Structures are given as structure tokens and as C-alpha cells.
Tab-separated table of C-alpha atoms in Angstrom:
chain	number	residue	atom	x	y	z
M	1	MET	CA	31.309	13.166	-12.723
M	2	ASN	CA	31.687	10.176	-10.893
M	3	ARG	CA	29.875	6.938	-12.079
M	4	VAL	CA	27.368	5.793	-9.310
M	5	VAL	CA	27.148	2.427	-10.575
M	6	GLY	CA	29.378	-0.401	-11.941
M	7	ALA	CA	29.658	-0.549	-15.747
M	8	PRO	CA	27.114	-2.773	-17.712
M	9	GLY	CA	27.520	-6.165	-19.208
M	10	SER	CA	26.562	-6.700	-22.885
M	11	GLN	CA	23.963	-9.411	-22.706
M	12	PRO	CA	20.002	-8.176	-24.219
M	13	SER	CA	18.758	-9.659	-20.571
M	14	LEU	CA	20.468	-6.338	-19.268
M	15	ARG	CA	18.295	-4.130	-21.069
M	16	GLU	CA	16.203	-3.685	-17.547
M	17	ALA	CA	19.407	-3.601	-15.482
M	18	ASN	CA	20.616	-0.813	-18.027
M	19	SER	CA	17.164	0.826	-16.845
M	20	SER	CA	17.420	0.782	-13.484
M	21	ARG	CA	20.758	2.392	-13.854
M	22	ILE	CA	19.725	5.382	-15.722
M	23	ILE	CA	16.739	5.746	-13.496
M	24	GLU	CA	19.126	5.681	-10.155
M	25	ALA	CA	21.485	7.914	-12.053
M	26	VAL	CA	18.907	10.631	-12.543
M	27	LYS	CA	17.879	10.054	-8.978
M	28	ALA	CA	20.970	10.804	-7.430
M	29	TYR	CA	21.970	14.066	-10.045
M	30	GLY	CA	18.198	15.568	-10.218
M	31	ARG	CA	18.302	16.417	-13.942
M	32	ILE	CA	21.059	15.483	-16.007
M	33	THR	CA	21.789	15.510	-20.363
M	34	GLN	CA	22.196	11.738	-21.966
M	35	VAL	CA	25.680	12.414	-22.444
M	36	GLU	CA	26.429	12.704	-18.771
M	37	LEU	CA	24.290	9.516	-18.179
M	38	ALA	CA	26.480	7.861	-20.503
M	39	SER	CA	29.297	9.120	-18.968
M	40	VAL	CA	28.301	8.044	-15.173
M	41	THR	CA	26.477	4.679	-16.010
M	42	GLY	CA	28.907	3.841	-18.344
M	43	LEU	CA	26.342	3.064	-20.930
M	44	SER	CA	27.487	4.039	-24.859
M	45	PRO	CA	25.301	6.991	-26.118
M	46	ALA	CA	23.198	4.861	-28.435
M	47	THR	CA	22.441	2.513	-25.740
M	48	VAL	CA	21.212	5.463	-23.359
M	49	SER	CA	19.119	7.037	-26.584
M	50	ASN	CA	17.741	4.330	-26.784
M	51	ILE	CA	16.707	3.468	-23.081
M	52	VAL	CA	15.403	7.334	-21.966
M	53	ARG	CA	13.305	7.255	-25.233
M	54	GLN	CA	11.719	3.893	-23.837
M	55	LEU	CA	11.296	5.738	-20.528
M	56	LEU	CA	9.707	8.649	-21.982
M	57	ASP	CA	7.056	6.383	-23.314
M	58	GLN	CA	6.605	4.657	-19.970
M	59	ASP	CA	5.976	8.240	-18.382
M	60	VAL	CA	8.876	7.541	-16.290
M	61	VAL	CA	11.068	10.624	-17.415
M	62	GLU	CA	10.674	13.628	-19.374
M	63	THR	CA	13.352	15.867	-21.310
M	64	THR	CA	13.923	19.441	-21.771
M	65	ALA	CA	16.329	21.247	-23.986
M	66	THR	CA	19.287	22.713	-22.638
M	67	THR	CA	22.772	24.026	-24.060
M	68	ARG	CA	25.977	22.929	-22.579
M	69	SER	CA	28.952	24.105	-24.011
M	70	GLY	CA	27.580	25.844	-26.951
M	71	ARG	CA	25.642	22.279	-28.143
M	72	ARG	CA	21.682	21.415	-27.698
M	73	ALA	CA	21.402	18.889	-25.506
M	74	GLN	CA	18.625	16.227	-23.561
M	75	LEU	CA	18.191	17.228	-19.853
M	76	VAL	CA	16.106	14.252	-18.336
M	77	ALA	CA	14.437	13.986	-15.259
M	78	LEU	CA	12.164	12.061	-13.678
M	79	LYS	CA	8.201	12.271	-14.215
M	80	THR	CA	7.149	14.970	-11.857
M	81	SER	CA	3.467	14.936	-10.393
M	82	SER	CA	0.967	17.115	-8.379
M	83	ALA	CA	1.953	14.492	-5.110
M	84	LEU	CA	5.068	15.480	-5.225
M	85	ALA	CA	5.729	16.842	-1.134
M	86	VAL	CA	8.212	18.817	1.131
M	87	GLY	CA	9.529	17.333	4.522
M	88	MET	CA	10.859	19.861	6.834
M	89	HIS	CA	12.268	20.082	10.209
M	90	ILE	CA	12.919	23.353	12.102
M	91	GLY	CA	14.800	22.696	14.699
M	92	ARG	CA	16.826	24.783	17.623
M	93	ARG	CA	20.177	25.226	15.307
M	94	SER	CA	19.222	23.668	12.439
M	95	LEU	CA	16.346	23.345	9.354
M	96	GLU	CA	16.422	20.405	7.182
M	97	LEU	CA	13.932	19.799	4.121
M	98	VAL	CA	13.615	16.476	1.872
M	99	ILE	CA	11.534	16.681	-1.303
M	100	ALA	CA	10.018	13.427	-2.419
M	101	ASP	CA	7.578	11.937	-5.062
M	102	ALA	CA	4.030	9.753	-4.496
M	103	SER	CA	6.039	6.619	-3.336
M	104	LEU	CA	8.174	8.935	-0.898
M	105	ASP	CA	11.225	8.777	-2.429
M	106	VAL	CA	13.375	11.589	-2.036
M	107	ARG	CA	14.973	13.673	-4.617
M	108	THR	CA	16.798	16.025	-3.306
M	109	VAL	CA	17.682	17.024	0.578
M	110	LYS	CA	19.007	20.861	1.839
M	111	ARG	CA	20.639	21.271	4.891
M	112	LEU	CA	20.891	24.945	6.830
M	113	PRO	CA	22.581	25.688	10.172
M	114	LEU	CA	20.279	28.222	12.088
M	115	PRO	CA	21.455	30.376	14.552
M	116	PRO	CA	21.068	30.527	18.539
M	117	ASP	CA	17.158	31.924	18.508
M	118	HIS	CA	16.563	32.237	15.551
M	119	ARG	CA	13.510	34.580	14.669
M	120	SER	CA	10.602	33.467	13.367
M	121	ASP	CA	9.477	35.392	9.985
M	122	THR	CA	13.385	35.084	8.577
M	123	THR	CA	13.951	31.316	9.292
M	124	LEU	CA	10.203	31.110	7.535
M	125	ASP	CA	11.209	33.124	5.035
M	126	ARG	CA	14.516	31.196	4.270
M	127	ALA	CA	12.495	27.431	4.224
M	128	ALA	CA	9.933	29.499	1.805
M	129	LEU	CA	13.281	30.370	-0.703
M	130	LEU	CA	14.496	26.371	-0.008
M	131	ILE	CA	11.034	24.930	-1.100
M	132	SER	CA	11.021	27.145	-4.519
M	133	ASP	CA	14.979	25.717	-4.989
M	134	MET	CA	14.296	22.415	-4.296
M	135	ALA	CA	10.802	22.327	-6.694
M	136	ASP	CA	13.622	23.745	-9.298
M	137	ASP	CA	16.063	21.077	-8.721
M	138	VAL	CA	13.898	18.323	-9.307
M	139	GLY	CA	12.182	20.244	-12.163
M	140	ALA	CA	9.103	20.981	-10.797
M	141	SER	CA	6.598	24.118	-9.787
M	142	MET	CA	5.624	24.902	-6.970
M	143	GLU	CA	1.913	24.046	-8.019
M	144	GLN	CA	3.296	20.367	-8.289
M	145	ILE	CA	3.926	20.678	-4.690
M	146	GLY	CA	1.418	18.521	-3.025
M	147	GLY	CA	1.790	20.277	0.615
M	148	VAL	CA	4.574	20.917	2.911
M	149	GLY	CA	4.997	18.710	6.537
M	150	LEU	CA	6.469	20.577	9.040
M	151	ALA	CA	7.941	19.246	12.383
M	152	LEU	CA	8.211	21.639	15.226
M	153	PRO	CA	9.864	20.684	19.017
M	154	SER	CA	7.605	19.801	21.558
M	155	SER	CA	3.684	20.000	21.148
M	156	VAL	CA	3.597	22.389	18.774
M	157	GLY	CA	0.972	21.220	15.809
M	158	ARG	CA	-1.145	18.988	18.181
M	159	GLU	CA	-4.645	20.088	19.330
M	160	GLY	CA	-3.624	23.847	18.918
M	161	ARG	CA	-0.166	25.727	18.311
M	162	GLY	CA	0.648	24.432	21.943
M	163	ALA	CA	3.915	25.692	23.695
M	164	ALA	CA	7.570	25.761	21.327
M	165	PHE	CA	9.573	25.565	24.210
M	166	GLN	CA	13.074	25.177	22.385
M	167	LEU	CA	12.155	28.085	20.092
M	168	PRO	CA	12.180	31.420	21.841
M	169	GLY	CA	9.701	33.649	20.555
M	170	TRP	CA	7.460	31.154	18.862
M	171	GLU	CA	4.859	30.220	21.351
M	172	GLU	CA	1.638	32.003	19.879
M	173	LEU	CA	2.375	31.792	16.295
M	174	ASP	CA	0.344	29.659	13.820
M	175	VAL	CA	3.616	28.900	12.017
M	176	ASP	CA	1.493	26.361	10.135
M	177	GLN	CA	-0.504	29.732	8.457
M	178	LEU	CA	2.414	31.770	8.522
M	179	LEU	CA	4.298	29.690	6.050
M	180	SER	CA	1.521	28.360	3.701
M	181	ALA	CA	1.294	32.318	3.186
M	182	ARG	CA	4.856	32.885	2.205
M	183	ILE	CA	4.570	29.576	-0.465
M	184	GLN	CA	0.529	29.079	-1.157
M	185	ARG	CA	0.899	25.465	-0.480
M	186	PRO	CA	-0.571	23.736	2.148
M	187	VAL	CA	1.361	22.973	5.164
M	188	LEU	CA	0.997	20.485	8.143
M	189	VAL	CA	2.974	20.704	11.689
M	190	VAL	CA	3.664	17.695	13.517
M	191	LYS	CA	5.266	17.603	16.497
M	192	GLU	CA	9.322	16.122	15.482
M	193	ALA	CA	9.038	13.146	18.090
M	194	ASP	CA	5.769	11.992	16.185
M	195	ALA	CA	7.705	12.925	12.972
M	196	GLY	CA	10.802	10.698	13.878
M	197	ALA	CA	8.875	8.111	14.923
M	198	LEU	CA	6.658	8.371	11.855
M	199	ALA	CA	9.749	8.119	9.504
M	200	GLU	CA	10.890	4.696	11.408
M	201	SER	CA	7.605	3.279	11.042
M	202	ARG	CA	7.074	3.168	7.722
M	203	LEU	CA	10.644	3.222	6.288
M	204	GLY	CA	13.007	2.672	9.228
M	205	SER	CA	13.544	0.298	11.922
M	206	LEU	CA	9.669	0.108	13.398
M	207	ARG	CA	8.117	-1.259	10.465
M	208	GLY	CA	5.694	-3.995	11.371
M	209	ALA	CA	5.735	-3.490	14.886
M	210	SER	CA	1.876	-3.751	16.320
M	211	SER	CA	3.288	-0.891	19.677
M	212	ALA	CA	6.531	0.717	19.406
M	213	LEU	CA	8.486	3.673	21.292
M	214	TYR	CA	10.504	6.375	19.998
M	215	VAL	CA	12.611	8.640	21.757
M	216	TYR	CA	13.836	11.824	20.756
M	217	ALA	CA	17.067	13.046	22.381
M	218	SER	CA	17.944	16.809	21.527
M	219	HIS	CA	18.370	20.335	22.840
M	220	THR	CA	15.036	18.459	25.297
M	221	THR	CA	13.656	15.226	25.343
M	222	ASP	CA	10.884	13.879	23.739
M	223	SER	CA	8.912	10.832	22.687
M	224	SER	CA	6.619	8.506	20.688
M	225	TYR	CA	4.297	5.956	21.415
M	226	LEU	CA	3.068	4.419	18.458
M	227	VAL	CA	-0.408	2.179	18.008
M	228	SER	CA	-0.246	0.057	14.694
M	229	GLY	CA	2.304	2.433	13.159
M	230	ALA	CA	0.229	5.346	14.218
M	231	PRO	CA	1.533	8.043	16.770
M	232	LEU	CA	-0.856	8.043	20.101
M	233	ALA	CA	-2.140	11.634	20.652
M	234	GLY	CA	-3.620	11.296	23.995
M	235	PHE	CA	-6.117	13.735	25.610
M	236	ARG	CA	-5.355	17.028	23.607
M	237	GLY	CA	-2.709	15.476	22.167
M	238	ALA	CA	-0.408	15.521	25.097
M	239	ALA	CA	1.000	11.759	24.587
M	240	GLY	CA	4.528	11.166	24.980
M	241	ALA	CA	5.624	13.832	27.079
M	242	LEU	CA	8.795	12.231	28.154
M	243	GLY	CA	10.513	14.898	28.782
M	244	HIS	CA	8.233	15.970	31.444
M	245	VAL	CA	8.015	13.010	34.152
M	246	ARG	CA	9.660	13.990	37.121
M	247	VAL	CA	13.240	12.589	37.808
M	248	ALA	CA	13.927	15.086	40.565
M	249	SER	CA	11.263	16.111	43.292
M	250	ALA	CA	13.691	18.588	44.483
M	251	GLY	CA	15.174	19.773	41.483
M	252	GLN	CA	14.980	22.951	39.454
M	253	ILE	CA	11.744	24.363	37.998
M	254	CYS	CA	11.121	23.434	34.350
M	255	ARG	CA	10.019	25.858	31.345
M	256	CYS	CA	6.841	23.721	31.938
M	257	GLY	CA	6.222	24.916	35.078
M	258	ALA	CA	6.548	22.145	37.122
M	259	ARG	CA	9.411	21.097	39.688
M	260	GLY	CA	12.300	18.160	38.719
M	261	CYS	CA	11.367	17.599	35.046
M	262	LEU	CA	13.799	15.437	32.849
M	263	ASN	CA	14.440	18.281	30.855
M	264	THR	CA	15.761	20.153	33.498
M	265	VAL	CA	18.430	17.182	33.889
M	266	VAL	CA	19.247	16.416	30.327
M	267	ALA	CA	18.007	19.949	28.364
M	268	GLY	CA	21.390	21.067	26.038
M	269	GLU	CA	21.454	24.180	28.670
M	270	ALA	CA	21.553	21.256	31.642
M	271	LEU	CA	24.253	19.301	30.025
M	272	ALA	CA	26.525	23.126	28.946
M	273	GLU	CA	26.568	23.824	32.756
M	274	LEU	CA	28.208	20.409	33.534
M	275	VAL	CA	31.096	20.959	31.265
M	276	ARG	CA	31.440	24.607	31.981
M	277	LEU	CA	33.937	24.375	34.218
M	278	SER	CA	35.969	22.133	32.634
M	279	HIS	CA	35.569	23.183	29.089
M	280	GLY	CA	34.341	26.355	29.202
M	281	PRO	CA	31.328	27.475	27.272
M	282	MET	CA	29.552	25.156	25.104
M	283	ASP	CA	26.405	24.552	23.071
M	284	LEU	CA	24.790	20.632	22.956
M	285	ARG	CA	26.137	20.885	18.849
M	286	GLY	CA	30.081	21.000	20.821
M	287	ILE	CA	29.080	18.466	23.362
M	288	VAL	CA	27.972	15.870	20.964
M	289	LYS	CA	30.705	16.537	18.434
M	290	ALA	CA	33.542	16.826	21.234
M	291	ALA	CA	32.038	13.146	22.910
M	292	ALA	CA	31.750	11.549	19.567
M	293	ASP	CA	36.038	12.626	18.649
M	294	GLY	CA	36.278	10.457	22.414
M	295	ASP	CA	36.795	13.535	24.753
M	296	PRO	CA	35.772	11.731	27.913
M	297	GLY	CA	34.181	14.993	30.141
M	298	CYS	CA	32.330	15.271	27.025
M	299	ARG	CA	30.987	11.257	27.111
M	300	GLN	CA	30.216	10.342	30.560
M	301	VAL	CA	27.939	13.603	29.977
M	302	VAL	CA	26.404	11.971	27.501
M	303	ALA	CA	26.288	8.430	28.734
M	304	ASP	CA	24.444	10.134	32.317
M	305	ALA	CA	22.197	12.242	30.246
M	306	GLY	CA	21.750	8.380	28.685
M	307	SER	CA	21.027	6.757	32.084
M	308	ALA	CA	18.347	9.232	33.007
M	309	ILE	CA	16.215	9.127	30.193
M	310	GLY	CA	16.976	5.377	30.287
M	311	ALA	CA	15.546	5.043	33.536
M	312	ALA	CA	12.261	7.089	32.378
M	313	VAL	CA	12.364	4.735	29.300
M	314	ALA	CA	12.421	1.984	31.194
M	315	ASP	CA	9.647	3.374	33.594
M	316	LEU	CA	7.769	3.940	30.637
M	317	ALA	CA	8.302	0.783	28.336
M	318	THR	CA	7.217	-1.366	31.511
M	319	VAL	CA	3.684	0.399	32.111
M	320	ALA	CA	3.335	0.531	27.777
M	321	ALA	CA	5.374	-2.696	27.089
M	322	PRO	CA	6.123	-1.870	23.481
M	323	GLU	CA	7.643	-4.412	20.989
M	324	ARG	CA	10.342	-2.384	19.874
M	325	ILE	CA	11.636	1.212	20.995
M	326	THR	CA	14.368	3.415	19.115
M	327	TRP	CA	16.137	6.464	19.063
M	328	GLY	CA	16.642	10.018	17.675
M	329	GLY	CA	18.535	13.060	17.731
M	330	GLU	CA	21.591	14.641	17.993
M	331	LEU	CA	22.550	13.265	21.592
M	332	ALA	CA	21.452	10.142	20.693
M	333	ALA	CA	23.396	10.400	17.386
M	334	VAL	CA	26.594	10.313	19.754
M	335	GLY	CA	25.738	6.510	19.537
M	336	GLU	CA	27.448	4.100	21.960
M	337	PRO	CA	27.853	6.293	25.264
M	338	PHE	CA	24.002	6.752	24.618
M	339	VAL	CA	22.781	3.781	23.655
M	340	ALA	CA	24.935	1.512	26.377
M	341	ALA	CA	23.239	3.981	28.841
M	342	LEU	CA	20.015	3.109	27.305
M	343	ARG	CA	20.865	-0.541	27.185
M	344	GLU	CA	21.476	-0.558	31.138
M	345	SER	CA	18.632	0.787	32.022
M	346	VAL	CA	16.407	-1.572	30.286
M	347	ARG	CA	18.689	-4.531	31.717
M	348	ALA	CA	17.637	-3.008	35.329
M	349	ARG	CA	14.176	-4.114	34.611
M	350	PRO	CA	13.439	-7.608	34.785
M	351	LEU	CA	9.729	-7.331	33.262
M	352	LEU	CA	11.171	-6.282	30.395
M	353	ARG	CA	12.780	-8.210	27.565
M	354	SER	CA	16.072	-8.097	27.083
M	355	PRO	CA	17.865	-5.362	25.371
M	356	ASP	CA	18.932	-7.226	22.797
M	357	GLU	CA	15.127	-8.008	21.848
M	358	LEU	CA	13.527	-4.466	22.413
M	359	LEU	CA	16.088	-1.856	21.694
M	360	VAL	CA	16.390	-1.276	18.026
M	361	ASP	CA	19.127	1.192	16.092
M	362	PRO	CA	17.120	3.657	13.899
M	363	ALA	CA	17.492	4.133	10.655
M	364	PHE	CA	17.497	8.027	10.710
M	365	PRO	CA	19.357	8.790	13.961
M	366	THR	CA	19.554	12.090	12.997
M	367	GLU	CA	17.282	12.938	10.150
M	368	GLY	CA	14.294	11.251	10.795
M	369	CYS	CA	12.424	14.308	11.435
M	370	SER	CA	11.653	15.566	7.868
M	371	ARG	CA	11.313	12.201	6.806
M	372	GLY	CA	8.409	11.281	8.913
M	373	ALA	CA	7.145	15.193	8.391
M	374	LEU	CA	7.414	13.797	4.818
M	375	VAL	CA	5.384	10.972	5.702
M	376	ALA	CA	2.372	12.844	7.575
M	377	ILE	CA	2.111	15.132	5.125
M	378	HIS	CA	1.881	12.195	2.230
M	379	ASP	CA	-0.424	10.592	3.856
M	380	ALA	CA	-2.818	13.655	4.481
M	381	ILE	CA	-2.233	14.397	0.514
M	382	ASN	CA	-3.530	11.140	-0.612
M	383	ALA	CA	-6.388	10.907	2.552
M	384	GLY	CA	-7.789	14.396	0.659
M	385	VAL	CA	-8.031	16.046	4.214
M	386	GLY	CA	-5.944	18.052	7.010
M	387	VAL	CA	-4.344	20.527	5.225
M	388	THR	CA	-5.592	23.520	3.194
M	389	VAL	CA	-4.077	26.675	1.609
M	390	GLU	CA	-3.885	30.187	4.197
M	391	GLY	CA	-4.023	32.806	2.117
């Protein structure tokens, strides 16, 4: 194992720091023997044994007997509780899960690529297995998981099922009930843009903002407007549908049925069409990777998408006057080509504050949805409302 912390000092006053080293090592490795703790922290086995005993008395860690190389050993793990929660994001091409304790301290993360047009039954089966694996990784049982927060595209989970335009075949599903039946734990579904906004508001760059706008730019574009840290739902939960504002009066028909929505211009399929003649068939993942690697054509496509999204964001910001704006999603994660275009759109509006004041880099450029889903279910568990087990 590689060391996860530096070598400790020898002064008695460093005892608390040594305890922190051990706790951080246990967090990093999930479950680890005392011998391995000595290796990764640089502490002597005797020191590790003494500190682990103290942490046991403080109810911070728990130990179980195991065998390593034919010898008995003590396996050390952080103390688990019924307040464990799982945050999950099912997107167009990926599945991400995080599990955390009551302090929202993430214990482990799992990611899984998904095929195009993945089936709901297969994906939910995989998700259920991964949740069980994660519980085992942190030494917990399924009964110790208080609930699962699930971030999904579009308006799913807000005032009913909504329309999962990014996930063909999922439109009429009660996804929360289907997953809950598989794992026998409560499931709370949130819109992925709201989840990303919650992550930034609670844990990231929007902390402390009285009002804020979060823009999610991926296979389609969506947004969430935060007031005092909470996403604004609007009538029937419809607030934040940035991808469905009209940007081309004579444009293509959107999946929602309207003409010329922003998503007809910047959705993954639309961007793929722009590079088809020059680059051949590409999906959003390929465009994003090529842009990040410096391909000029793909960087131009990302910049143009950033300009279109930026204009819509600037319109919304002019009306709503958020204190801060940040972003997330695969398209936005390309970085400078997207952000520079967003910055120029804001700069072009005299009524808005300067981009340097208004725009803030996200703490979670791509993993915000799973973290925000974790925040949502954590809050629901602590409030004791809003989640039930469907059997």
C-alpha cells in the first residue's frame, strides 16, 4: 500500500494528529487491518493499537476479526450507523453512486459506464447490486442504509414522473418504486440539475449564496435556481427548464413538442450532427474528449454550444439577478472553450455584474448529481419525511 499521509512526529502533543491520520487512512481504504494502518500512516504498531483502542472507546471505529496470510488480524472500519445514505446518478451513458455517513462524508464511490439506450430493468438491477457492494465495502448491512437519493434527467421525480427525454423507454416508469422494491430501502428521485445545484449549495461553490443559478450542460441542458440554498420548484415542479426556452423561432421541433428549443441546438445529437462530415460519427462523449485533447473542430462546437447556453443564461440572470452562477455536466466540464463563451455572454449584458464576480467555478464539474442526490436523501432521512419503502 502507498502511504496516504506523511510520517508523524514524536512529540506527545501529536497524539491527536496521529488519531486523525488513522481516521483518514480508514476513510481512504474503507476497511483496513492494524498492521496495514501502521504501514500507510508510518506509526508504530503499538501506537496504532493504542489509538485504535481509544477510537473504539469513543465509538468512532469498530473492529472485526479477520485473517491475513494465515494469521489472525483486526480489521478496522469507521463506525457505521443507520444514517448511512446513498447518492446515485443515472445518466445517458453512466451510472455513479456514492455512500456517506451522517456528516455527508463520502466513504466510497462507484462508477459504471452504460450502453446507449440502456434498459431500465438492467440498469436498476446493476444499481441494486452496486448498492449492496458499497454497503459491504464500508462494513454495513443494507438495513443500515437510511435511503437512496436518485438523480435522473429532465423533470423526473418532481410532482410525479414527468418526462425522461434523455432516457428512452423510461418515460412512464415509477423509478423510485422499482428501485425501492429491489433494495427494500427508501428511494427519493430528484431532477439531475436540482441535484447538481444542491451539491454546490451545500458542499461546493454556491455555499452561503442567498440566490444562485446552476446550469447543467450534458446530453441536454437544464438548470436549477436556488433560493436560500433550496431549488425553486415552480408550478408543478417545472422551474428551471432552461433547455426548453426558444432560441430559434424557425428551428427544429424539440422532443417536448415546441419549435426551436435550446436543446435542439445544443443537445448531444445536435452537436454530433455538426461534426459528422468532418469527423464521422461521434457521440457527446467523443466530442468532449476530442475537445479536451485540443481538437479544433470539437473545441469550436463546444464553444458555440457555450455561446448559445450563455445567451439563455444571461437572459435568465438579467431577470432573476442571482448572486452567483455555476455549472456542471459533461459539456461544461470541457473547461475553457465552454466557460469562455459563457463569460462573454455575461459580459455582453450591461445590467449584469462582471463575469469575474458572477461566475464561479464548480466544486463538482461532473460528479455533482450523485453528491446532490446524497444531500437530498440525507435531508429527507433527517427530516423523517418524504421517503418510503415500496415493497
